[in-house]
mmCIF file of C-alpha atoms and ligand atoms in Angstrom:
data_model
loop_
_atom_site.group_PDB
_atom_site.id
_atom_site.type_symbol
_atom_site.label_atom_id
_atom_site.label_comp_id
_atom_site.label_asym_id
_atom_site.label_seq_id
_atom_site.Cartn_x
_atom_site.Cartn_y
_atom_site.Cartn_z
ATOM 1 C CA UNK A 621 -9.383 -12.516 -10.760
ATOM 2 C CA UNK A 622 -6.251 -11.288 -8.320
ATOM 3 C CA UNK A 623 -6.948 -12.344 -4.889
ATOM 4 C CA UNK A 624 -4.678 -10.289 -2.500
ATOM 5 C CA UNK A 625 -4.232 -10.079 1.249
ATOM 6 C CA UNK A 626 -1.188 -8.035 1.618
ATOM 7 C CA UNK A 627 -1.089 -4.252 1.435
ATOM 8 C CA UNK A 628 2.372 -4.144 0.037
ATOM 9 C CA UNK A 629 1.133 -6.326 -2.991
ATOM 10 C CA UNK A 630 -2.097 -4.482 -3.446
ATOM 11 C CA UNK A 631 -0.055 -0.971 -3.717
ATOM 12 C CA UNK A 632 1.897 -2.564 -6.470
ATOM 13 C CA UNK A 633 -1.148 -3.677 -8.286
ATOM 14 C CA UNK A 634 -3.070 -0.420 -7.943
ATOM 15 C CA UNK A 635 0.069 1.617 -8.952
ATOM 16 C CA UNK A 636 0.112 -0.475 -12.420
ATOM 17 C CA UNK A 637 -3.475 0.239 -12.861
ATOM 18 C CA UNK A 638 -2.752 3.920 -12.465
ATOM 19 C CA UNK A 639 0.288 4.044 -14.528
ATOM 20 C CA UNK A 640 -1.825 2.433 -17.353
ATOM 21 C CA UNK A 641 -4.360 5.126 -17.101
ATOM 22 C CA UNK A 642 -7.093 2.649 -15.765
ATOM 23 C CA UNK A 643 -10.073 4.017 -13.724
ATOM 24 C CA UNK A 644 -10.851 1.996 -10.786
ATOM 25 C CA UNK A 645 -14.228 1.088 -9.324
ATOM 26 C CA UNK A 646 -14.248 -0.208 -5.737
ATOM 27 C CA UNK A 647 -16.947 -2.193 -3.676
ATOM 28 C CA UNK A 648 -16.042 -2.798 -0.051
ATOM 29 C CA UNK A 649 -17.876 -5.767 1.666
ATOM 30 C CA UNK A 650 -17.744 -7.802 4.815
ATOM 31 C CA UNK A 651 -18.154 -10.951 2.544
ATOM 32 C CA UNK A 652 -20.996 -13.665 2.673
ATOM 33 C CA UNK A 653 -21.886 -12.198 -0.653
ATOM 34 C CA UNK A 654 -25.520 -11.983 -2.254
ATOM 35 C CA UNK A 655 -27.105 -10.450 -5.106
ATOM 36 C CA UNK A 656 -26.920 -7.202 -3.454
ATOM 37 C CA UNK A 657 -23.225 -7.140 -3.324
ATOM 38 C CA UNK A 658 -22.947 -8.406 -6.786
ATOM 39 C CA UNK A 659 -25.196 -5.561 -8.339
ATOM 40 C CA UNK A 660 -22.557 -3.252 -6.901
ATOM 41 C CA UNK A 661 -19.668 -4.864 -8.740
ATOM 42 C CA UNK A 662 -21.761 -5.074 -12.114
ATOM 43 C CA UNK A 663 -22.401 -1.405 -11.801
ATOM 44 C CA UNK A 664 -18.828 -0.752 -11.172
ATOM 45 C CA UNK A 665 -17.851 -2.969 -14.283
ATOM 46 C CA UNK A 666 -20.200 -0.778 -16.173
ATOM 47 C CA UNK A 667 -18.341 2.385 -15.207
ATOM 48 C CA UNK A 668 -14.648 1.670 -14.741
ATOM 49 C CA UNK A 669 -11.791 -0.057 -16.518
ATOM 50 C CA UNK A 670 -10.986 -1.913 -13.502
ATOM 51 C CA UNK A 671 -13.326 -3.336 -10.977
ATOM 52 C CA UNK A 672 -12.025 -4.145 -7.227
ATOM 53 C CA UNK A 673 -13.621 -5.359 -4.119
ATOM 54 C CA UNK A 674 -12.681 -5.963 -0.497
ATOM 55 C CA UNK A 675 -13.827 -8.699 1.900
ATOM 56 C CA UNK A 676 -13.086 -7.734 5.541
ATOM 57 C CA UNK A 677 -15.122 -8.466 8.417
ATOM 58 C CA UNK A 678 -14.127 -5.137 10.394
ATOM 59 C CA UNK A 679 -14.032 -5.673 14.215
ATOM 60 C CA UNK A 680 -14.202 -1.887 15.031
ATOM 61 C CA UNK A 681 -17.708 -1.419 13.675
ATOM 62 C CA UNK A 682 -19.081 -4.357 15.866
ATOM 63 C CA UNK A 683 -20.276 -3.398 19.538
ATOM 64 C CA UNK A 684 -19.124 -5.732 22.270
ATOM 65 C CA UNK A 685 -22.450 -7.610 22.249
ATOM 66 C CA UNK A 686 -22.913 -7.775 18.489
ATOM 67 C CA UNK A 687 -22.054 -10.779 16.112
ATOM 68 C CA UNK A 688 -18.552 -10.146 15.046
ATOM 69 C CA UNK A 689 -17.417 -13.691 16.030
ATOM 70 C CA UNK A 690 -20.444 -15.436 14.272
ATOM 71 C CA UNK A 691 -20.573 -12.981 11.263
ATOM 72 C CA UNK A 692 -20.588 -15.492 8.310
ATOM 73 C CA UNK A 693 -17.248 -16.104 6.783
ATOM 74 C CA UNK A 694 -17.537 -17.831 3.319
ATOM 75 C CA UNK A 695 -14.478 -16.706 1.455
ATOM 76 C CA UNK A 696 -14.488 -19.551 -0.976
ATOM 77 C CA UNK A 697 -17.854 -18.974 -2.188
ATOM 78 C CA UNK A 698 -17.528 -15.281 -2.263
ATOM 79 C CA UNK A 699 -14.504 -15.631 -4.618
ATOM 80 C CA UNK A 700 -16.478 -17.721 -6.998
ATOM 81 C CA UNK A 701 -19.182 -14.906 -7.083
ATOM 82 C CA UNK A 702 -16.730 -12.042 -7.547
ATOM 83 C CA UNK A 703 -15.099 -14.032 -10.465
ATOM 84 C CA UNK A 704 -18.422 -15.050 -12.061
ATOM 85 C CA UNK A 705 -19.303 -11.055 -11.631
ATOM 86 C CA UNK A 706 -16.054 -10.047 -13.681
ATOM 87 C CA UNK A 707 -14.331 -8.547 -10.607
ATOM 88 C CA UNK A 708 -10.634 -7.923 -11.264
ATOM 89 C CA UNK A 709 -9.076 -7.879 -7.846
ATOM 90 C CA UNK A 710 -10.394 -8.568 -4.445
ATOM 91 C CA UNK A 711 -8.289 -7.422 -1.314
ATOM 92 C CA UNK A 712 -8.871 -9.965 1.633
ATOM 93 C CA UNK A 713 -6.678 -8.699 4.471
ATOM 94 C CA UNK A 714 -6.771 -10.088 7.879
ATOM 95 C CA UNK A 715 -7.290 -8.020 11.098
ATOM 96 C CA UNK A 716 -3.432 -7.558 11.726
ATOM 97 C CA UNK A 717 -2.829 -6.581 8.115
ATOM 98 C CA UNK A 718 -5.500 -3.598 8.704
ATOM 99 C CA UNK A 719 -4.723 -2.809 12.145
ATOM 100 C CA UNK A 720 -1.027 -3.808 12.807
ATOM 101 C CA UNK A 721 -0.966 -1.281 15.778
ATOM 102 C CA UNK A 722 -4.026 -2.584 17.532
ATOM 103 C CA UNK A 723 -7.715 -1.627 17.242
ATOM 104 C CA UNK A 724 -8.203 1.562 19.072
ATOM 105 C CA UNK A 725 -5.315 4.067 18.327
ATOM 106 C CA UNK A 726 -6.771 6.372 15.628
ATOM 107 C CA UNK A 727 -10.420 6.824 14.428
ATOM 108 C CA UNK A 728 -12.338 8.925 11.936
ATOM 109 C CA UNK A 729 -15.596 10.211 13.833
ATOM 110 C CA UNK A 730 -18.638 12.197 12.910
ATOM 111 C CA UNK A 731 -20.744 13.738 15.775
ATOM 112 C CA UNK A 732 -23.957 14.557 14.217
ATOM 113 C CA UNK A 733 -25.439 12.195 11.581
ATOM 114 C CA UNK A 734 -23.845 9.226 13.051
ATOM 115 C CA UNK A 735 -25.637 9.665 16.507
ATOM 116 C CA UNK A 736 -29.010 9.383 15.204
ATOM 117 C CA UNK A 737 -31.065 6.365 13.733
ATOM 118 C CA UNK A 738 -28.860 3.171 13.849
ATOM 119 C CA UNK A 739 -26.009 5.255 15.434
ATOM 120 C CA UNK A 740 -28.076 5.839 18.590
ATOM 121 C CA UNK A 741 -28.495 2.350 19.145
ATOM 122 C CA UNK A 742 -24.856 1.349 18.008
ATOM 123 C CA UNK A 743 -22.505 3.588 19.827
ATOM 124 C CA UNK A 744 -19.216 3.707 17.782
ATOM 125 C CA UNK A 745 -20.445 1.716 14.877
ATOM 126 C CA UNK A 746 -20.090 4.465 12.405
ATOM 127 C CA UNK A 747 -16.618 5.354 13.751
ATOM 128 C CA UNK A 748 -15.490 1.977 12.973
ATOM 129 C CA UNK A 749 -17.182 2.034 9.603
ATOM 130 C CA UNK A 750 -15.744 5.419 8.527
ATOM 131 C CA UNK A 751 -12.299 4.385 9.724
ATOM 132 C CA UNK A 752 -12.146 1.266 7.771
ATOM 133 C CA UNK A 753 -13.717 2.906 4.739
ATOM 134 C CA UNK A 754 -11.243 5.656 4.857
ATOM 135 C CA UNK A 755 -8.374 3.261 5.124
ATOM 136 C CA UNK A 756 -9.674 1.030 2.229
ATOM 137 C CA UNK A 757 -10.249 4.111 -0.008
ATOM 138 C CA UNK A 758 -6.724 5.292 0.701
ATOM 139 C CA UNK A 759 -5.262 1.742 -0.445
ATOM 140 C CA UNK A 760 -7.348 1.039 -3.288
ATOM 141 C CA UNK A 761 -7.487 4.510 -4.617
ATOM 142 C CA UNK A 762 -10.827 4.141 -6.669
ATOM 143 C CA UNK A 763 -12.105 6.668 -8.985
ATOM 144 C CA UNK A 764 -15.619 5.502 -7.946
ATOM 145 C CA UNK A 765 -16.755 3.702 -4.847
ATOM 146 C CA UNK A 766 -20.054 1.879 -4.683
ATOM 147 C CA UNK A 767 -22.261 1.611 -1.773
ATOM 148 C CA UNK A 768 -25.859 0.000 -1.146
ATOM 149 C CA UNK A 769 -28.725 2.374 -0.243
ATOM 150 C CA UNK A 770 -29.833 -0.481 2.098
ATOM 151 C CA UNK A 771 -27.255 1.079 4.543
ATOM 152 C CA UNK A 772 -28.583 4.666 3.959
ATOM 153 C CA UNK A 773 -27.102 6.359 6.941
ATOM 154 C CA UNK A 774 -23.876 4.632 6.240
ATOM 155 C CA UNK A 775 -23.836 5.821 2.716
ATOM 156 C CA UNK A 776 -24.618 9.438 3.674
ATOM 157 C CA UNK A 777 -21.861 9.357 6.211
ATOM 158 C CA UNK A 778 -19.314 8.010 3.817
ATOM 159 C CA UNK A 779 -20.280 10.504 1.135
ATOM 160 C CA UNK A 780 -19.822 13.358 3.722
ATOM 161 C CA UNK A 781 -16.482 11.933 4.784
ATOM 162 C CA UNK A 782 -15.352 11.642 1.260
ATOM 163 C CA UNK A 783 -16.323 15.253 0.310
ATOM 164 C CA UNK A 784 -15.108 16.828 3.519
ATOM 165 C CA UNK A 785 -11.812 15.045 3.685
ATOM 166 C CA UNK A 786 -11.281 15.375 -0.064
ATOM 167 C CA UNK A 787 -10.711 11.709 -0.505
ATOM 168 C CA UNK A 788 -10.712 11.958 -4.245
ATOM 169 C CA UNK A 789 -13.314 9.291 -4.849
ATOM 170 C CA UNK A 790 -16.933 9.671 -6.126
ATOM 171 C CA UNK A 791 -19.366 7.747 -3.626
ATOM 172 C CA UNK A 792 -22.153 6.122 -5.561
ATOM 173 C CA UNK A 793 -25.386 4.865 -3.892
ATOM 174 C CA UNK A 794 -26.782 1.795 -5.544
ATOM 175 C CA UNK A 795 -30.527 0.756 -5.322
ATOM 176 C CA UNK A 796 -31.655 -1.987 -2.474
ATOM 177 C CA UNK A 797 -31.679 -5.595 -4.040
ATOM 178 C CA UNK A 798 -34.566 -7.673 -2.696
ATOM 179 C CA UNK A 799 -35.853 -11.174 -2.459
ATOM 180 C CA UNK A 800 -38.844 -11.830 -4.728
ATOM 181 C CA UNK A 801 -41.058 -11.450 -1.496
ATOM 182 C CA UNK A 802 -39.540 -7.994 -0.740
ATOM 183 C CA UNK A 803 -37.096 -8.805 1.979
ATOM 184 C CA UNK A 804 -34.023 -6.680 1.689
ATOM 185 C CA UNK A 805 -31.078 -9.160 0.769
ATOM 186 C CA UNK A 806 -28.577 -9.230 3.912
ATOM 187 C CA UNK A 807 -25.808 -11.220 5.083
ATOM 188 C CA UNK A 808 -27.621 -11.463 8.185
ATOM 189 C CA UNK A 809 -30.666 -12.976 6.471
ATOM 190 C CA UNK A 810 -28.847 -16.357 6.671
ATOM 191 C CA UNK A 811 -29.206 -16.456 10.544
ATOM 192 C CA UNK A 812 -33.264 -16.305 9.953
ATOM 193 C CA UNK A 813 -35.268 -19.422 10.329
ATOM 194 C CA UNK A 814 -38.197 -20.052 8.051
ATOM 195 C CA UNK A 815 -40.677 -18.682 10.726
ATOM 196 C CA UNK A 816 -38.378 -15.724 11.383
ATOM 197 C CA UNK A 817 -38.215 -14.891 7.653
ATOM 198 C CA UNK A 818 -41.859 -14.532 7.473
ATOM 199 C CA UNK A 819 -42.011 -11.904 10.528
ATOM 200 C CA UNK A 820 -38.795 -10.175 9.020
ATOM 201 C CA UNK A 821 -40.689 -9.640 5.726
ATOM 202 C CA UNK A 822 -42.967 -7.431 7.680
ATOM 203 C CA UNK A 823 -40.153 -4.798 7.702
ATOM 204 C CA UNK A 824 -40.495 -4.227 4.027
ATOM 205 C CA UNK A 825 -44.197 -4.701 4.053
ATOM 206 C CA UNK A 826 -44.347 -1.848 6.757
ATOM 207 C CA UNK A 827 -42.250 0.419 4.690
ATOM 208 C CA UNK A 828 -44.244 -0.272 1.551
ATOM 209 C CA UNK A 829 -47.671 0.139 3.331
ATOM 210 C CA UNK A 830 -46.431 3.667 4.548
ATOM 211 C CA UNK A 831 -45.549 4.741 1.082
ATOM 212 C CA UNK A 832 -48.666 3.641 -0.124
ATOM 213 C CA UNK A 833 -50.341 5.969 2.311
ATOM 214 C CA UNK A 834 -47.998 8.720 1.259
ATOM 215 C CA UNK A 835 -48.504 8.436 -2.384
ATOM 216 C CA UNK A 836 -52.267 8.491 -1.950
ATOM 217 C CA UNK A 837 -51.859 11.703 -0.263
ATOM 218 C CA UNK A 838 -51.076 11.499 3.598
ATOM 219 C CA UNK A 839 -48.188 13.480 4.349
ATOM 220 C CA UNK A 840 -48.684 13.376 8.177
ATOM 221 C CA UNK A 841 -45.631 11.677 9.646
ATOM 222 C CA UNK A 842 -47.304 10.419 12.858
ATOM 223 C CA UNK A 843 -49.996 9.078 10.907
ATOM 224 C CA UNK A 844 -47.764 7.291 8.451
ATOM 225 C CA UNK A 845 -45.673 6.028 11.221
ATOM 226 C CA UNK A 846 -48.534 4.418 13.091
ATOM 227 C CA UNK A 847 -49.499 2.693 9.847
ATOM 228 C CA UNK A 848 -45.975 1.131 9.715
ATOM 229 C CA UNK A 849 -45.717 0.302 13.238
ATOM 230 C CA UNK A 850 -49.387 -1.357 13.610
ATOM 231 C CA UNK A 851 -47.800 -4.037 11.297
ATOM 232 C CA UNK A 852 -44.358 -4.097 12.644
ATOM 233 C CA UNK A 853 -45.264 -4.456 16.398
ATOM 234 C CA UNK A 854 -47.065 -7.500 15.884
ATOM 235 C CA UNK A 855 -44.117 -9.312 14.439
ATOM 236 C CA UNK A 856 -40.664 -7.879 15.585
ATOM 237 C CA UNK A 857 -39.082 -5.536 18.123
ATOM 238 C CA UNK A 858 -39.049 -2.097 16.606
ATOM 239 C CA UNK A 859 -36.010 -0.045 17.297
ATOM 240 C CA UNK A 860 -36.908 2.927 15.272
ATOM 241 C CA UNK A 861 -39.131 3.836 12.332
ATOM 242 C CA UNK A 862 -38.390 7.490 11.056
ATOM 243 C CA UNK A 863 -39.127 9.514 8.239
ATOM 244 C CA UNK A 864 -35.904 11.616 7.561
ATOM 245 C CA UNK A 865 -34.513 14.581 5.357
ATOM 246 C CA UNK A 866 -32.286 12.387 2.738
ATOM 247 C CA UNK A 867 -29.298 14.595 3.414
ATOM 248 C CA UNK A 868 -29.454 15.678 6.952
ATOM 249 C CA UNK A 869 -31.262 12.613 8.366
ATOM 250 C CA UNK A 870 -33.395 14.822 10.692
ATOM 251 C CA UNK A 871 -36.859 13.728 11.304
ATOM 252 C CA UNK A 872 -39.661 15.435 9.189
ATOM 253 C CA UNK A 873 -43.267 16.343 10.448
ATOM 254 C CA UNK A 874 -44.730 16.545 6.920
ATOM 255 C CA UNK A 875 -43.188 13.875 4.504
ATOM 256 C CA UNK A 876 -41.917 15.285 0.975
ATOM 257 C CA UNK A 877 -40.905 13.316 -2.126
ATOM 258 C CA UNK A 878 -37.358 12.227 -1.660
ATOM 259 C CA UNK A 879 -37.572 12.027 2.189
ATOM 260 C CA UNK A 880 -36.520 8.382 3.419
ATOM 261 C CA UNK A 881 -38.690 6.013 5.684
ATOM 262 C CA UNK A 882 -35.934 4.248 7.596
ATOM 263 C CA UNK A 883 -36.413 1.403 9.947
ATOM 264 C CA UNK A 884 -34.601 -0.953 12.359
ATOM 265 C CA UNK A 885 -35.905 -3.848 14.360
ATOM 266 C CA UNK A 886 -35.031 -7.011 16.135
ATOM 267 C CA UNK A 887 -36.421 -10.394 14.789
ATOM 268 C CA UNK A 888 -35.699 -12.263 17.948
ATOM 269 C CA UNK A 889 -31.970 -11.568 18.425
ATOM 270 C CA UNK A 890 -31.376 -10.627 14.704
ATOM 271 C CA UNK A 891 -31.082 -7.063 13.900
ATOM 272 C CA UNK A 892 -32.669 -5.926 10.421
ATOM 273 C CA UNK A 893 -32.758 -2.675 8.799
ATOM 274 C CA UNK A 894 -34.464 -1.501 5.564
ATOM 275 C CA UNK A 895 -35.494 1.941 4.115
ATOM 276 C CA UNK A 896 -37.569 3.416 1.125
ATOM 277 C CA UNK A 897 -37.281 6.749 -0.608
ATOM 278 C CA UNK A 898 -40.537 8.554 -0.919
HETATM 279 P P1 AMP B 625 -21.738 -5.473 3.923
HETATM 280 O O1 AMP B 625 -20.988 -6.652 3.334
HETATM 281 O O2 AMP B 625 -23.132 -5.737 4.422
HETATM 282 O O3 AMP B 625 -20.940 -4.533 4.726
HETATM 283 O O4 AMP B 625 -22.200 -4.671 2.554
HETATM 284 C C1 AMP B 625 -21.412 -4.286 1.552
HETATM 285 C C2 AMP B 625 -21.978 -3.346 0.638
HETATM 286 O O5 AMP B 625 -23.118 -3.950 0.104
HETATM 287 C C3 AMP B 625 -22.659 -1.975 1.454
HETATM 288 O O6 AMP B 625 -22.538 -0.830 0.621
HETATM 289 C C4 AMP B 625 -24.119 -2.419 1.366
HETATM 290 O O7 AMP B 625 -25.158 -1.261 1.619
HETATM 291 C C5 AMP B 625 -24.345 -3.237 0.266
HETATM 292 N N1 AMP B 625 -25.640 -4.051 0.197
HETATM 293 C C6 AMP B 625 -25.707 -4.921 1.253
HETATM 294 N N2 AMP B 625 -26.980 -5.456 1.023
HETATM 295 C C7 AMP B 625 -27.549 -4.949 -0.041
HETATM 296 C C8 AMP B 625 -28.809 -4.883 -0.763
HETATM 297 N N3 AMP B 625 -29.494 -5.703 -0.447
HETATM 298 N N4 AMP B 625 -28.726 -4.132 -1.895
HETATM 299 C C9 AMP B 625 -27.789 -3.513 -2.301
HETATM 300 N N5 AMP B 625 -26.600 -3.271 -1.653
HETATM 301 C C10 AMP B 625 -26.434 -3.939 -0.545
#
């Protein structure tokens, strides 16, 4: 696996792949890789000649009181996992390489779907995400790019951006990979103590419980939400629980197949998100 941290070297490699007519799949990450990330690499391997990934903890998507400084950085282990998964190239730039002119000159922003759900509680977050993803897509020039549905709102915003700005890559959403107990895998799960983990687990349990009620015929969102909130509020601090249209991310009153139940909560100071598609 090629490990490249400089843009000039990356461009040479990508140009070689293109010249040889090889299709490129791309998996952007912030590192501290787990089976969720690896599943994206495996999917890309199946669908492309060349699979690329990036590891970059992007400062512009963290709020001033968020965990940028303590975000787990585990490069050596991550490289082993990517090698084992058969990744061909990983781009590992530092902040200067990505933002040589500083952090706040030009941003990609979206003003509608990025201001609801997580965006309401993390102002500027999606602008940071869209900006770094736009830049990475410009550098890696992938035919297909792979994102986890775990970050559902992020996936929709990136899909919109790629379509509206004609970025020339297909955005593919991949299923959430979970621990055997149901907890959605996340780099931030490393922060959880045993006791916190058992409370964090209530997030996926609450979503499943809501889906169970939906599956047995209850479409009333107020009632569905109260089923989820009952379980959640005893264990974590709920930021939001919503049932939304899968494309517009607008809240619905009557739940339909294909709508998304999405939630964010704090387990003490650790922020967790999860969702389930009805
Ligand atoms: P991150 O490193 O957290 O920025 O995530 C990089 C990519 O991995 C994003 O597209 C995430 O949605 C995806 N991802 C993170 N956790 C999971 C998971 N449990 N299952 C599937 N994809 C995931």
